[in-house]
Amino acid sequence: MTLDTSPIAAIATAPGRGGIGVVRLSGKNLWPVVQAICGKDESSLAPRHASYLPFKRADGSLIDQGLAIYFKAPHSYTGEDVLELQGHGGPVVMQMLLARCLEAGVDIGLRLAWNWSRTTAG
């Protein structure tokens, strides 16, 4: 089995309605996604500092507004660069934001994270 090291994205909060929802990306070279969704580059997001930003569709219209937090490797949950997008909770906004991340990350090979719980539950 070969290890897939391409960057990943997933909704990191429990399914259902909630006040806050999180989409988390992990891997190398996440900046094209940050630029496409938040309009920010590497110099404008300080590691481990929350920035209140709009989350935009490809046409520039607004999906949501929320916090973007960048964790630079190796100081993250995964040991890789991590981007957290924290927006309004609920399935519709979270699915739209995740879909936009995957769309914006096509060129860097961003893929949906594997859900181990669905394959290992008995």
Tab-separated table of C-alpha atoms in Angstrom:
chain	number	residue	atom	x	y	z
A	1	MET	CA	0.000	0.000	0.000
A	2	THR	CA	1.351	3.426	-0.918
A	3	LEU	CA	0.739	6.431	1.296
A	4	ASP	CA	-1.183	9.252	-0.359
A	5	THR	CA	0.406	12.519	0.760
A	6	SER	CA	-1.846	14.852	-1.214
A	7	PRO	CA	-3.525	17.622	0.786
A	8	ILE	CA	-6.911	16.808	2.307
A	9	ALA	CA	-10.060	18.667	3.345
A	10	ALA	CA	-13.057	17.723	5.465
A	11	ILE	CA	-15.771	19.095	7.673
A	12	ALA	CA	-14.253	18.764	11.139
A	13	THR	CA	-17.388	19.324	13.218
A	14	ALA	CA	-20.155	16.883	14.004
A	15	PRO	CA	-22.956	16.593	11.441
A	16	GLY	CA	-26.128	18.561	12.061
A	17	ARG	CA	-26.906	22.083	13.121
A	18	GLY	CA	-24.567	24.060	15.306
A	19	GLY	CA	-23.531	27.599	16.030
A	20	ILE	CA	-20.069	27.120	14.520
A	21	GLY	CA	-18.823	24.708	11.892
A	22	VAL	CA	-15.244	24.001	10.878
A	23	VAL	CA	-13.763	22.955	7.548
A	24	ARG	CA	-10.170	21.831	7.997
A	25	LEU	CA	-7.497	21.452	5.301
A	26	SER	CA	-4.163	19.741	5.871
A	27	GLY	CA	-1.122	19.338	3.645
A	28	LYS	CA	1.457	21.215	1.652
A	29	ASN	CA	0.911	24.328	-0.483
A	30	LEU	CA	-2.551	25.328	0.791
A	31	TRP	CA	-2.050	28.969	-0.189
A	32	PRO	CA	-3.814	28.783	-3.583
A	33	VAL	CA	-6.956	27.714	-1.706
A	34	VAL	CA	-6.562	30.487	0.874
A	35	GLN	CA	-6.134	33.031	-1.923
A	36	ALA	CA	-9.149	31.756	-3.868
A	37	ILE	CA	-11.553	31.586	-0.917
A	38	CYS	CA	-10.329	34.311	1.434
A	39	GLY	CA	-8.354	36.612	-0.861
A	40	LYS	CA	-5.309	36.368	1.411
A	41	ASP	CA	-1.732	35.337	0.741
A	42	GLU	CA	0.915	33.720	2.909
A	43	SER	CA	2.140	37.019	4.327
A	44	SER	CA	-1.314	38.127	5.490
A	45	LEU	CA	-2.309	35.202	7.750
A	46	ALA	CA	-0.092	34.978	10.814
A	47	PRO	CA	0.236	31.435	12.167
A	48	ARG	CA	-2.115	30.641	15.068
A	49	HIS	CA	-3.947	33.977	14.813
A	50	ALA	CA	-7.601	34.173	13.859
A	51	SER	CA	-8.543	36.476	10.984
A	52	TYR	CA	-12.165	37.419	10.334
A	53	LEU	CA	-12.675	37.076	6.568
A	54	PRO	CA	-15.266	36.498	3.875
A	55	PHE	CA	-15.398	33.021	2.325
A	56	LYS	CA	-16.087	33.485	-1.393
A	57	ARG	CA	-17.342	31.438	-4.310
A	58	ALA	CA	-15.424	31.370	-7.595
A	59	ASP	CA	-17.565	34.237	-8.913
A	60	GLY	CA	-16.686	36.369	-5.866
A	61	SER	CA	-20.080	36.115	-4.196
A	62	LEU	CA	-20.224	35.392	-0.497
A	63	ILE	CA	-20.647	31.889	0.946
A	64	ASP	CA	-20.158	32.987	4.557
A	65	GLN	CA	-17.965	35.066	6.819
A	66	GLY	CA	-15.895	33.613	9.592
A	67	LEU	CA	-12.491	32.943	11.036
A	68	ALA	CA	-9.503	31.606	9.153
A	69	ILE	CA	-6.703	30.175	11.274
A	70	TYR	CA	-3.443	28.923	9.800
A	71	PHE	CA	-1.260	26.441	11.689
A	72	LYS	CA	2.229	26.156	10.213
A	73	ALA	CA	3.906	22.747	10.233
A	74	PRO	CA	4.952	21.109	12.461
A	75	HIS	CA	2.813	23.011	15.007
A	76	SER	CA	-0.587	21.626	14.000
A	77	TYR	CA	-2.946	18.718	14.609
A	78	THR	CA	-1.419	16.700	11.772
A	79	GLY	CA	2.169	17.947	11.790
A	80	GLU	CA	1.507	19.465	8.339
A	81	ASP	CA	0.292	22.929	7.406
A	82	VAL	CA	-3.363	23.211	8.466
A	83	LEU	CA	-6.003	25.766	7.570
A	84	GLU	CA	-9.202	25.973	9.578
A	85	LEU	CA	-12.184	27.859	8.218
A	86	GLN	CA	-14.690	28.458	11.009
A	87	GLY	CA	-18.076	29.646	9.832
A	88	HIS	CA	-21.716	29.397	10.703
A	89	GLY	CA	-22.648	25.833	11.579
A	90	GLY	CA	-25.197	23.784	9.744
A	91	PRO	CA	-24.966	21.330	6.898
A	92	VAL	CA	-25.704	23.674	3.990
A	93	VAL	CA	-22.997	26.247	4.726
A	94	MET	CA	-20.443	23.581	5.642
A	95	GLN	CA	-21.094	21.561	2.472
A	96	MET	CA	-20.870	24.706	0.328
A	97	LEU	CA	-17.597	25.725	1.962
A	98	LEU	CA	-16.098	22.244	1.651
A	99	ALA	CA	-17.134	22.026	-2.016
A	100	ARG	CA	-15.545	25.420	-2.668
A	101	CYS	CA	-12.301	24.316	-0.975
A	102	LEU	CA	-12.146	21.173	-3.111
A	103	GLU	CA	-12.884	23.212	-6.255
A	104	ALA	CA	-10.203	25.797	-5.416
A	105	GLY	CA	-7.698	23.072	-4.564
A	106	VAL	CA	-7.926	21.030	-7.759
A	107	ASP	CA	-4.576	22.294	-9.034
A	108	ILE	CA	-2.765	21.273	-5.820
A	109	GLY	CA	-4.431	17.838	-5.697
A	110	LEU	CA	-6.667	18.650	-2.719
A	111	ARG	CA	-8.976	15.730	-2.003
A	112	LEU	CA	-11.682	14.799	0.442
A	113	ALA	CA	-10.235	13.251	3.595
A	114	TRP	CA	-10.992	9.591	4.112
A	115	ASN	CA	-13.545	8.888	6.817
A	116	TRP	CA	-12.143	5.901	8.725
A	117	SER	CA	-15.155	5.664	11.022
A	118	ARG	CA	-17.414	4.718	8.131
A	119	THR	CA	-15.166	1.852	7.051
A	120	THR	CA	-14.276	0.474	10.463
A	121	ALA	CA	-17.659	0.644	12.203
A	122	GLY	CA	-18.994	-2.830	12.672
